[in-house]
XYZ file of C-alpha atoms in Angstrom:
742
model
C 137.618 75.240 38.887
C 136.142 74.273 42.228
C 137.614 75.720 45.394
C 139.117 72.576 46.852
C 140.730 71.664 43.540
C 142.098 75.177 43.254
C 143.393 74.932 46.793
C 145.101 71.630 46.072
C 146.740 73.076 42.968
C 147.830 76.154 44.877
C 149.893 73.929 47.167
C 152.174 73.329 44.221
C 151.743 76.821 42.768
C 152.844 78.408 46.025
C 156.316 77.015 45.503
C 156.912 79.385 42.593
C 154.149 81.930 43.007
C 154.602 82.950 46.599
C 153.528 86.445 47.515
C 156.011 89.148 48.437
C 156.107 90.624 51.908
C 156.447 94.325 52.528
C 159.977 95.263 53.642
C 159.037 97.254 56.721
C 157.275 95.032 59.262
C 154.951 93.401 56.777
C 154.725 90.628 59.207
C 154.533 91.281 62.910
C 158.130 92.137 63.754
C 159.438 89.874 61.004
C 161.537 90.795 57.989
C 160.450 90.031 54.455
C 161.032 86.545 53.128
C 161.817 87.958 49.729
C 165.056 89.461 50.975
C 166.857 91.647 48.514
C 166.261 91.261 44.833
C 167.046 92.712 41.467
C 163.854 93.663 39.676
C 163.641 94.912 36.127
C 160.784 97.343 35.667
C 159.875 99.663 32.884
C 158.971 103.279 32.318
C 157.426 104.100 28.958
C 158.942 100.958 27.534
C 162.438 101.607 28.874
C 164.093 99.367 31.397
C 165.713 100.547 34.572
C 167.269 98.139 37.040
C 166.078 98.779 40.572
C 169.081 96.934 41.931
C 170.927 100.195 42.353
C 170.696 103.008 44.838
C 170.110 105.667 42.198
C 167.006 103.885 40.972
C 165.518 103.657 44.421
C 166.615 107.100 45.588
C 166.453 109.403 42.566
C 163.821 108.483 40.022
C 160.655 106.621 40.998
C 159.047 104.838 38.093
C 155.821 105.862 36.421
C 153.323 103.031 36.704
C 152.400 101.723 33.266
C 150.196 98.922 34.549
C 147.162 98.855 36.784
C 146.049 96.692 39.672
C 148.409 93.911 40.660
C 150.332 94.437 37.461
C 151.072 97.968 38.606
C 152.608 96.476 41.710
C 154.989 94.615 39.452
C 156.414 98.015 38.648
C 155.943 100.119 41.742
C 156.665 97.374 44.263
C 159.954 96.699 42.565
C 161.449 99.649 44.382
C 160.426 98.300 47.771
C 161.633 94.789 47.049
C 164.819 95.711 45.212
C 168.263 94.942 46.471
C 168.829 97.075 49.538
C 170.483 100.283 48.303
C 174.132 100.515 49.311
C 175.393 103.042 51.781
C 175.780 106.219 49.758
C 178.045 107.918 52.266
C 181.033 107.280 50.109
C 179.400 108.889 47.098
C 179.166 112.130 49.034
C 182.720 112.129 50.328
C 185.213 114.711 49.182
C 187.491 113.459 46.468
C 191.095 113.037 47.513
C 192.339 113.313 43.932
C 191.946 116.077 41.380
C 191.178 115.498 37.703
C 194.856 115.301 36.760
C 195.476 112.723 39.465
C 192.508 110.648 38.343
C 193.693 110.796 34.754
C 197.146 109.536 35.738
C 195.841 106.060 36.605
C 194.960 103.231 34.248
C 191.403 101.988 33.712
C 189.780 98.979 32.070
C 186.058 98.216 32.192
C 184.213 95.002 31.433
C 180.761 93.700 32.333
C 180.813 91.169 35.163
C 178.111 89.277 33.292
C 178.329 89.932 29.573
C 176.443 91.438 27.875
C 174.387 92.884 30.763
C 175.022 96.472 31.800
C 174.045 96.424 35.467
C 177.433 95.685 37.133
C 180.953 96.109 35.789
C 184.464 95.329 36.939
C 186.695 98.400 36.836
C 190.325 97.283 36.783
C 192.410 100.226 37.994
C 195.323 101.235 40.181
C 193.406 104.296 41.418
C 193.380 103.931 45.227
C 190.296 106.131 45.696
C 187.139 104.578 44.189
C 185.072 107.626 45.147
C 187.196 109.983 43.089
C 185.815 108.966 39.685
C 182.945 107.484 37.738
C 182.515 105.902 34.320
C 179.957 107.433 31.929
C 178.547 106.772 28.483
C 177.617 109.948 26.620
C 176.138 108.367 23.505
C 174.346 105.209 24.650
C 171.171 104.293 22.820
C 169.513 103.952 26.229
C 170.107 107.562 27.230
C 167.129 109.823 27.694
C 168.001 112.784 25.495
C 165.946 115.085 27.700
C 167.873 114.239 30.878
C 170.710 116.368 32.197
C 174.266 115.194 32.654
C 173.706 115.042 36.413
C 170.650 112.857 35.932
C 172.528 110.531 33.615
C 175.084 109.792 36.311
C 177.310 106.808 35.512
C 178.922 103.687 36.877
C 179.983 104.342 40.468
C 181.427 102.270 43.270
C 179.026 99.731 44.729
C 179.817 100.077 48.461
C 178.288 96.740 49.396
C 180.051 93.614 50.597
C 179.304 90.137 49.272
C 180.069 86.869 51.002
C 180.866 85.094 47.723
C 183.538 87.634 46.681
C 187.257 87.650 47.486
C 188.524 91.094 48.536
C 191.910 92.734 48.676
C 190.612 95.351 51.099
C 187.061 95.104 52.426
C 187.210 98.532 54.043
C 187.879 100.076 50.634
C 185.586 97.630 48.789
C 188.564 96.703 46.677
C 188.581 93.342 44.924
C 191.765 91.998 43.316
C 192.864 94.546 40.734
C 190.004 96.998 41.069
C 186.401 97.573 42.122
C 182.822 96.528 41.427
C 180.863 99.455 39.986
C 177.123 99.532 39.427
C 174.857 101.291 36.960
C 173.637 104.541 38.515
C 171.665 105.683 35.467
C 174.588 105.199 33.170
C 172.407 102.968 30.958
C 175.370 102.131 28.772
C 175.453 100.029 25.639
C 179.218 99.668 25.817
C 181.756 101.028 23.370
C 183.634 104.195 24.276
C 183.207 105.223 27.893
C 184.491 108.316 29.662
C 186.292 108.599 33.003
C 185.138 111.596 35.033
C 186.694 112.952 38.224
C 184.846 114.266 41.266
C 185.812 117.808 42.166
C 185.747 119.509 45.563
C 182.092 120.526 45.145
C 181.024 116.932 44.559
C 180.308 117.407 40.846
C 182.045 115.368 38.161
C 184.241 116.790 35.426
C 185.943 115.367 32.409
C 189.444 113.933 32.646
C 189.824 113.377 28.909
C 190.389 109.686 29.584
C 188.322 107.147 27.627
C 188.135 103.387 27.860
C 186.792 100.791 25.481
C 184.252 98.256 26.657
C 182.515 95.364 24.956
C 178.962 95.861 23.729
C 176.361 95.743 26.485
C 172.593 95.834 26.682
C 169.847 95.841 29.263
C 167.983 92.735 30.367
C 164.926 93.354 28.177
C 166.887 93.774 24.966
C 168.834 90.629 25.847
C 165.631 88.589 26.032
C 164.365 90.000 22.763
C 167.671 89.797 20.861
C 168.602 86.339 22.126
C 165.282 84.501 22.123
C 162.782 86.401 19.991
C 164.781 87.520 16.974
C 163.806 84.537 14.827
C 160.092 84.686 15.689
C 157.814 86.447 13.219
C 154.824 88.068 14.902
C 154.440 90.163 18.056
C 152.919 87.432 20.184
C 155.311 84.803 18.814
C 158.176 86.995 19.961
C 156.557 87.595 23.339
C 155.922 83.860 23.730
C 159.625 83.252 23.134
C 160.547 85.898 25.716
C 158.182 84.371 28.273
C 159.539 80.868 27.674
C 163.122 82.081 28.099
C 162.285 84.033 31.226
C 160.559 80.994 32.691
C 163.830 79.115 32.324
C 166.222 81.901 33.364
C 164.476 83.687 36.229
C 165.231 82.856 39.854
C 163.223 83.767 42.924
C 164.543 86.505 45.256
C 165.748 85.104 48.555
C 166.837 86.445 51.892
C 170.374 85.484 52.899
C 170.360 84.296 56.501
C 173.368 84.063 58.795
C 173.141 80.580 60.313
C 175.681 81.536 62.981
C 173.150 83.994 64.428
C 169.902 82.255 65.388
C 166.981 84.511 66.248
C 166.086 84.870 69.908
C 162.632 86.305 69.243
C 161.484 84.129 66.333
C 163.142 80.729 66.746
C 160.552 78.725 64.814
C 159.196 78.582 61.274
C 155.693 79.926 60.853
C 152.673 80.069 58.578
C 151.180 83.278 57.205
C 148.116 84.216 55.181
C 148.825 85.582 51.721
C 147.329 88.808 50.350
C 146.578 86.844 47.185
C 143.417 84.767 47.338
C 144.728 82.178 44.899
C 147.482 81.133 47.312
C 147.266 78.971 50.409
C 149.019 79.669 53.709
C 152.666 80.380 53.014
C 155.580 78.837 54.865
C 158.242 81.091 56.366
C 161.694 80.215 57.672
C 163.581 83.480 57.229
C 163.042 84.829 60.744
C 164.803 81.891 62.387
C 168.193 83.556 61.793
C 169.413 87.103 61.486
C 169.899 88.518 58.020
C 173.487 88.178 56.880
C 175.617 91.323 56.903
C 176.867 90.476 53.431
C 174.714 89.611 50.442
C 175.414 87.494 47.353
C 177.002 88.895 44.227
C 175.477 85.902 42.443
C 172.079 87.393 43.252
C 172.906 91.056 42.615
C 174.518 90.224 39.304
C 171.696 88.028 38.030
C 169.457 90.135 35.775
C 166.281 88.122 36.390
C 165.784 87.785 40.139
C 162.008 88.012 40.004
C 159.128 87.330 42.354
C 155.551 86.836 41.225
C 155.061 90.548 40.570
C 158.440 91.241 38.983
C 158.070 88.339 36.554
C 154.928 89.609 34.785
C 156.304 93.141 35.061
C 159.347 92.072 33.052
C 157.156 90.472 30.390
C 155.145 93.683 30.260
C 158.371 95.628 29.755
C 159.343 93.338 26.887
C 155.914 93.767 25.315
C 156.263 97.549 25.435
C 159.774 97.317 24.001
C 158.541 95.115 21.152
C 155.589 97.352 20.350
C 154.917 100.504 22.403
C 151.324 100.609 21.146
C 150.358 97.381 22.912
C 148.340 97.520 26.133
C 149.584 95.845 29.302
C 147.207 95.399 32.232
C 146.870 93.253 35.329
C 145.430 89.777 34.996
C 142.992 87.834 37.113
C 145.816 86.662 39.390
C 148.611 88.731 40.882
C 151.281 86.862 38.920
C 149.651 87.440 35.524
C 149.550 90.313 33.033
C 147.300 90.670 30.019
C 148.937 91.929 26.839
C 146.669 93.220 24.071
C 147.520 94.229 20.508
C 145.158 94.690 17.573
C 142.266 93.125 19.465
C 144.150 89.996 20.516
C 144.879 89.401 24.199
C 147.269 86.864 25.695
C 148.066 86.154 29.334
C 151.600 85.819 30.683
C 152.948 85.252 34.156
C 154.929 83.246 36.645
C 157.778 83.739 39.076
C 161.458 82.916 39.371
C 162.684 79.380 39.974
C 164.039 78.014 43.226
C 161.201 78.407 45.708
C 160.768 80.987 48.419
C 162.962 79.562 51.167
C 165.958 81.658 52.262
C 169.553 80.870 51.351
C 171.601 79.803 54.361
C 175.026 81.392 54.650
C 176.763 78.135 55.570
C 176.354 76.868 52.003
C 177.850 79.929 50.286
C 181.384 79.708 48.891
C 183.738 82.278 47.385
C 183.239 81.983 43.639
C 184.170 85.516 42.518
C 187.926 85.677 43.166
C 188.990 87.781 40.122
C 191.885 85.417 39.534
C 191.052 84.608 35.934
C 191.176 80.894 36.707
C 188.681 78.475 35.187
C 186.399 78.520 38.221
C 186.397 82.285 38.666
C 182.860 83.551 38.079
C 184.124 87.132 38.082
C 185.816 86.296 34.800
C 183.765 83.527 33.229
C 180.216 83.909 34.565
C 177.339 83.267 32.179
C 173.648 83.663 32.804
C 173.360 79.870 32.985
C 176.297 79.333 35.349
C 175.117 82.201 37.550
C 171.623 80.736 37.763
C 173.011 77.285 38.474
C 175.176 78.591 41.317
C 172.272 80.508 42.845
C 169.932 77.532 42.580
C 172.592 75.233 44.064
C 172.652 77.443 47.149
C 168.860 77.402 47.177
C 168.706 73.626 46.804
C 171.193 72.960 49.601
C 169.368 75.397 51.872
C 165.994 73.880 51.055
C 167.269 70.402 51.901
C 168.601 71.703 55.199
C 165.236 73.331 55.936
C 163.310 70.118 55.260
C 163.122 69.254 58.942
C 161.470 72.609 59.635
C 159.160 72.256 56.642
C 157.991 68.965 58.093
C 156.980 70.818 61.244
C 154.670 73.276 59.478
C 153.630 71.427 56.326
C 154.669 67.770 56.483
C 154.004 64.632 58.478
C 154.935 66.181 61.818
C 152.478 68.991 61.147
C 149.764 66.514 60.201
C 150.346 64.362 63.257
C 150.389 67.387 65.580
C 147.132 68.717 64.135
C 145.294 65.420 64.340
C 146.697 64.371 67.703
C 145.464 67.582 69.297
C 141.840 66.896 68.393
C 141.520 63.147 67.959
C 141.721 62.918 64.215
C 140.006 66.146 63.187
C 141.368 69.514 62.123
C 142.407 72.413 64.310
C 142.422 76.172 64.516
C 145.945 77.519 64.217
C 147.381 80.898 65.185
C 149.301 82.451 62.302
C 150.551 85.756 60.912
C 149.537 87.797 57.877
C 151.539 89.068 54.935
C 151.637 92.329 53.058
C 148.652 94.645 53.041
C 146.520 92.200 55.027
C 148.166 93.640 58.130
C 150.650 92.373 60.663
C 148.618 91.172 63.615
C 148.048 87.639 64.808
C 145.162 85.838 63.115
C 143.620 82.384 62.962
C 143.198 79.813 60.217
C 141.611 76.378 60.222
C 143.408 73.263 59.030
C 140.708 70.714 58.208
C 141.001 66.968 57.793
C 141.589 66.629 54.054
C 140.225 63.944 51.742
C 143.723 62.499 51.327
C 144.266 62.336 55.082
C 146.390 65.471 55.210
C 145.454 68.870 56.656
C 144.103 71.475 54.270
C 143.562 75.142 55.119
C 139.920 75.965 54.427
C 138.971 79.080 52.487
C 135.596 80.807 52.241
C 134.126 78.352 54.712
C 132.050 78.038 57.883
C 133.797 76.283 60.778
C 132.655 76.094 64.399
C 130.091 78.814 63.775
C 132.783 81.152 62.414
C 133.536 82.359 58.933
C 136.973 81.836 57.366
C 137.532 84.225 54.463
C 139.217 83.746 51.098
C 142.608 84.579 52.626
C 142.203 81.595 54.985
C 141.785 83.718 58.118
C 138.838 83.891 60.499
C 136.932 87.159 60.443
C 133.832 88.397 62.289
C 130.692 88.090 60.178
C 127.127 89.309 60.359
C 125.924 85.773 59.810
C 125.263 83.081 57.238
C 123.288 85.445 55.043
C 126.508 87.396 54.437
C 128.265 84.286 53.070
C 125.453 81.951 51.928
C 127.586 79.901 49.520
C 130.699 79.364 51.613
C 132.005 75.848 52.168
C 130.963 74.037 55.340
C 133.127 72.018 57.715
C 131.169 69.390 59.663
C 132.332 66.810 62.153
C 130.996 63.426 63.190
C 130.116 62.524 59.611
C 129.875 58.802 58.794
C 129.999 57.573 55.190
C 131.394 54.858 52.923
C 134.008 55.812 50.318
C 134.337 54.506 46.764
C 136.557 51.663 47.969
C 133.856 50.414 50.338
C 135.695 51.576 53.442
C 133.577 52.886 56.287
C 134.410 56.254 57.849
C 132.869 56.895 61.240
C 132.495 60.313 62.874
C 135.053 62.041 60.674
C 135.500 65.664 59.675
C 134.338 66.577 56.159
C 134.545 69.780 54.102
C 131.405 70.243 52.016
C 131.952 72.386 48.949
C 129.224 74.536 47.454
C 127.866 73.191 44.149
C 126.489 76.253 42.396
C 124.850 74.346 39.537
C 122.630 72.433 41.956
C 122.513 74.927 44.841
C 123.790 72.315 47.270
C 126.907 71.341 49.198
C 128.742 68.111 48.600
C 132.044 66.356 49.326
C 133.025 64.248 46.287
C 136.713 64.379 47.192
C 136.054 62.592 50.456
C 134.181 59.879 48.578
C 137.175 59.647 46.224
C 139.714 59.892 49.057
C 141.783 62.031 46.700
C 141.834 65.471 45.059
C 140.023 64.175 41.962
C 136.686 62.525 41.273
C 134.543 61.338 38.378
C 131.254 62.956 37.442
C 129.924 59.470 36.779
C 130.146 58.467 40.418
C 127.128 58.394 42.690
C 128.028 60.374 45.752
C 126.406 58.981 48.921
C 123.707 61.101 50.534
C 125.815 61.527 53.696
C 128.175 63.630 51.610
C 125.460 65.891 50.194
C 123.672 68.755 51.950
C 120.596 70.542 50.636
C 120.048 74.235 51.213
C 117.173 73.442 53.544
C 119.465 71.253 55.643
C 122.170 73.928 55.713
C 119.819 76.763 56.661
C 118.579 74.697 59.595
C 122.101 74.177 60.988
C 122.793 77.579 62.608
C 126.236 77.630 61.033
C 126.861 81.170 62.287
C 126.256 80.639 65.998
C 129.681 82.090 66.887
C 130.147 84.341 63.862
C 131.569 87.246 65.859
C 133.864 85.367 68.191
C 137.433 84.198 67.770
C 138.492 80.569 68.207
C 138.695 79.392 71.798
C 141.558 76.935 71.350
C 144.033 75.644 68.837
C 147.734 75.402 68.058
C 150.398 78.088 67.642
C 152.249 78.418 64.321
C 153.167 82.116 64.344
C 156.921 81.775 64.908
C 156.772 82.177 68.688
C 156.000 78.500 69.270
C 155.601 75.356 67.223
C 152.381 73.435 67.690
C 151.960 74.540 71.300
C 148.316 74.874 72.373
C 146.597 78.186 72.958
C 143.403 78.723 74.917
C 141.311 81.851 74.928
C 138.783 82.994 77.487
C 136.147 84.545 75.284
C 134.344 87.764 76.093
C 130.689 87.122 76.955
C 129.530 90.699 77.281
C 130.398 94.382 77.481
C 128.535 97.290 79.041
C 128.724 101.063 79.406
C 127.189 103.307 82.102
C 123.496 104.140 81.582
C 124.495 107.669 80.641
C 127.539 109.937 80.687
C 127.786 113.675 81.218
C 131.067 115.484 80.685
C 132.032 119.101 80.444
C 133.595 120.866 77.465
C 137.368 120.545 77.568
C 137.450 117.898 80.290
C 139.083 114.793 78.883
C 137.487 111.573 80.021
C 138.924 108.043 79.928
C 136.303 105.699 78.485
C 135.842 102.629 80.640
C 133.504 99.827 79.629
C 132.944 96.765 81.776
C 133.914 93.479 80.107
C 132.736 90.094 81.331
C 134.446 88.011 82.338
C 137.112 90.377 83.605
C 139.896 87.896 82.773
C 138.826 87.419 79.147
C 141.752 87.151 76.733
C 140.796 90.321 74.862
C 139.197 92.169 77.797
C 141.225 95.305 77.057
C 140.745 95.170 73.286
C 137.725 97.392 72.714
C 136.714 99.867 70.050
C 134.747 103.049 70.741
C 132.825 105.155 68.224
C 130.624 108.260 68.366
C 127.466 108.617 66.328
C 128.455 112.097 65.132
C 132.185 111.572 64.674
C 131.983 112.422 60.966
C 129.875 115.526 61.508
C 131.276 119.042 61.257
C 129.390 119.819 64.462
C 130.593 116.822 66.395
C 130.579 117.110 70.173
C 134.137 115.793 70.388
C 136.450 113.023 69.318
C 138.020 109.839 70.667
C 141.692 109.034 70.461
C 143.627 105.925 71.400
C 146.347 106.431 74.008
C 148.471 103.545 72.789
C 151.104 103.880 75.481
C 148.526 103.095 78.145
C 146.096 101.168 75.900
C 143.103 103.329 76.701
C 140.598 105.431 74.780
C 140.029 109.062 75.757
C 137.059 111.231 74.853
C 137.878 114.897 74.207
C 134.693 117.012 74.362
C 134.774 120.051 72.098
C 131.269 121.569 72.211
C 127.965 121.150 73.962
C 125.578 118.524 72.627
C 124.548 114.877 72.742
C 125.695 111.789 70.833
C 125.597 108.029 71.122
C 128.734 106.300 72.314
C 129.173 102.688 71.153
C 131.673 100.164 72.459
C 132.447 96.983 70.500
C 134.572 94.014 71.538
C 137.582 93.067 69.455
C 135.783 90.173 67.762
C 132.764 92.348 66.990
C 130.423 89.980 68.798
C 129.282 92.244 71.639
C 128.370 95.905 71.727
C 126.713 98.384 74.055
C 125.647 101.987 73.710
C 125.034 104.932 75.970
C 124.141 108.588 75.591
C 127.008 110.954 76.197
C 126.122 114.573 76.890
C 128.575 117.451 76.811
C 127.672 120.476 78.926
C 129.287 123.825 79.547
C 132.262 123.604 81.751
C 132.125 124.944 85.311
C 135.543 125.525 86.713
C 136.440 123.935 90.026
C 139.183 126.123 91.537
C 141.944 124.230 93.247
C 144.053 125.364 96.154
C 146.384 128.305 95.458
C 149.863 127.243 94.440
C 152.997 129.351 94.841
C 155.291 129.444 91.813
C 158.612 131.106 90.931
C 159.304 132.211 94.471
C 162.078 134.711 95.242
C 162.931 134.739 98.909
C 163.034 138.049 100.748
C 166.357 139.315 102.088
C 167.357 142.178 104.314
C 167.879 144.449 101.324
C 164.879 143.639 99.049
C 161.384 142.257 99.272
C 160.549 138.705 98.274
C 157.808 137.789 95.816
C 156.009 134.818 94.217
C 153.189 134.102 91.775
C 150.058 132.626 93.249
C 148.162 130.544 90.675
C 144.808 128.855 90.845
C 144.033 126.042 88.386
C 140.783 124.230 87.598
C 140.960 120.750 89.058
C 138.958 119.228 86.172
C 140.247 120.896 83.023
C 143.625 122.135 84.306
C 142.992 125.619 82.937
C 144.801 128.327 84.880
C 142.128 130.543 86.411
C 144.277 133.227 88.022
C 147.860 134.318 88.499
C 148.756 137.045 90.972
C 152.035 138.493 92.151
C 152.431 138.422 95.926
C 155.160 140.154 97.937
C 156.806 139.269 101.223
C 158.418 141.763 103.559
C 162.135 142.301 103.701
C 163.914 140.423 106.445
C 165.552 142.364 109.312
C 169.313 142.939 109.259
C 171.490 140.659 111.249
C 174.300 142.745 112.748
C 177.577 141.502 114.064
C 179.949 144.106 115.420
C 177.808 146.784 113.822
C 177.776 145.262 110.317
C 174.910 143.244 108.669
C 176.106 139.783 107.779
C 173.707 139.672 104.830
C 174.199 142.945 103.022
C 177.032 144.684 104.852
C 174.888 147.626 106.041
C 176.089 149.407 109.144
C 174.042 149.359 112.319
C 173.025 152.992 112.994
C 172.629 152.247 116.664
C 175.942 150.551 117.076
C 178.262 151.936 119.782
C 181.595 150.254 120.049
C 182.864 149.266 123.514
C 185.345 151.802 125.094
C 188.989 150.850 124.692
C 190.091 149.379 128.047
C 192.810 151.277 130.054
C 196.003 149.265 130.339
C 196.838 148.037 133.847
C 199.834 150.122 135.026
C 201.179 147.230 137.062
């Protein structure tokens, strides 16, 4: 498939195959758009739901897959529903075993027959005082201890679609919502255990009966694959069912709390090359304090890694001897058995946009009425409710979508540059990083902007993630697409196009570049057409164009779409040079701030420089450089005598300079003596202080001597010292006067 066709298809694919952002600052100061999610992953063919705190806190999974398929397993932990506050699980029980046993208990799955969340109907006022366990479930690991098996425990998490009797106690009408903390039950006879004073659980002798339950993988197999005959027929049935049932994980945003720092939607580059720039709306509001039970309860809340991971789990459950590995795309796994390999993949339904809190209603009221999802929820009704929220939110977000992907976006792009494309400032997702980057939206063959990929634009290279990156030149990317302006041609309808922007795609079969889509004025063309010469470039023509004239510089101007502004222009003053002193000599131990001269001084990235030493990887290096991030400066720390080459490089990699840095033995430069820890002299003891001398260049203390000061003289009043009370040996009191006889 050619690149432009793939890019056009990815516009639609991105709706259901959007990448997942890392939860901790995957984007620059922005939370993940995936929000919380319930991901089913597998360990040795067994399913464990990462929607619970025990799964994320106690037992990390063993990766069964490799590459992006591995991420379907290991990333599930990071993208799972935020673990609840476990403080309550560690609290001292207020009831002893006899007290716990005195209450009544009934247990039923909130979504039959799934075993991830249950409703515990009880009059026990302390939900932390007990748990529900299953000692003979077919899902139990026989090698695990009782402590590792855990049980159903209180889910201390509030949901905006649930009616509560007492939110502070997490009590819903008649009881509590408990979640599977490695209980892995299959229903039947369950045991009630009480927490003792040490925090351990002990038997109460109380049992409860529960309907049969199973995990999400067995449900897919039992419900949809039981009538199929062969392994791949069964797996096909599982994949088809999952494609219908799965929903995409979404952040829940509180529309009453707009974001002050990120008030606009934004575009971001995906870590997956097959995807275009992704749209993001989730940072426009704060994340809601309460989540959705409709999401936590749904067993198939899957992004484009969780979806193939679930199919891989089903494959292992069906036949543990099969091989599951990552596919060519991040959302695909390859399943192999007996020499046959099939590909499976996808993502949950509903798109990637967040759910807005204003559309959520209370649907779990535990009343038993016809509309109560706590009583009558099915996988279909749960999915419908979730997708209704998603649909309403998506419709409400349409005005913002128009600003970053629709007609408003198109008009803003073209108006800024008189009908051609524009550089745009965006963010990056996932492991690409979190800093600001730049993409190029070209004038597309259908008149709409299209983000170029693996292409040369304005002398700069745009990589396969749609972001500009410094390059060594055309020879490094000799088959990349080419964006040219001022191209005049006639399309297949006979319409003349004068001085327009055209994206020429590389034609490997003929070692040329051409633009058949522009001739077609659509994202499809016929091989039988004769493409006009104006839309064809030979290699000789291309090599004579100097396409890499600015290959190490960043764009000078464009429009902002990084969430801080919406279509506002940016302008950069580019660095034109950088220089270091002709030579540098420093002494061992004397730290030196590295200062290169950037021209012009007011360049946008004048203070964004990188320094390296020629021997920095040597065991006998002369020193090292560290970045003082608080003051945004680089400091050289010389460790031993010697010589190395110091290189400075500008942020865009376009300009460098070198100098020789020599480290010599250090000669101390004594500073003025300084008095420290002074004790003042008095009339009854001497004073003293420490006199220190420190090197003014390396701050090493060169000397420290104790100095004494003489005692002060006594101050006598009426023969007694006012300071120490000593008597004046020379004191003679005045004679007592004789009284006057008169």
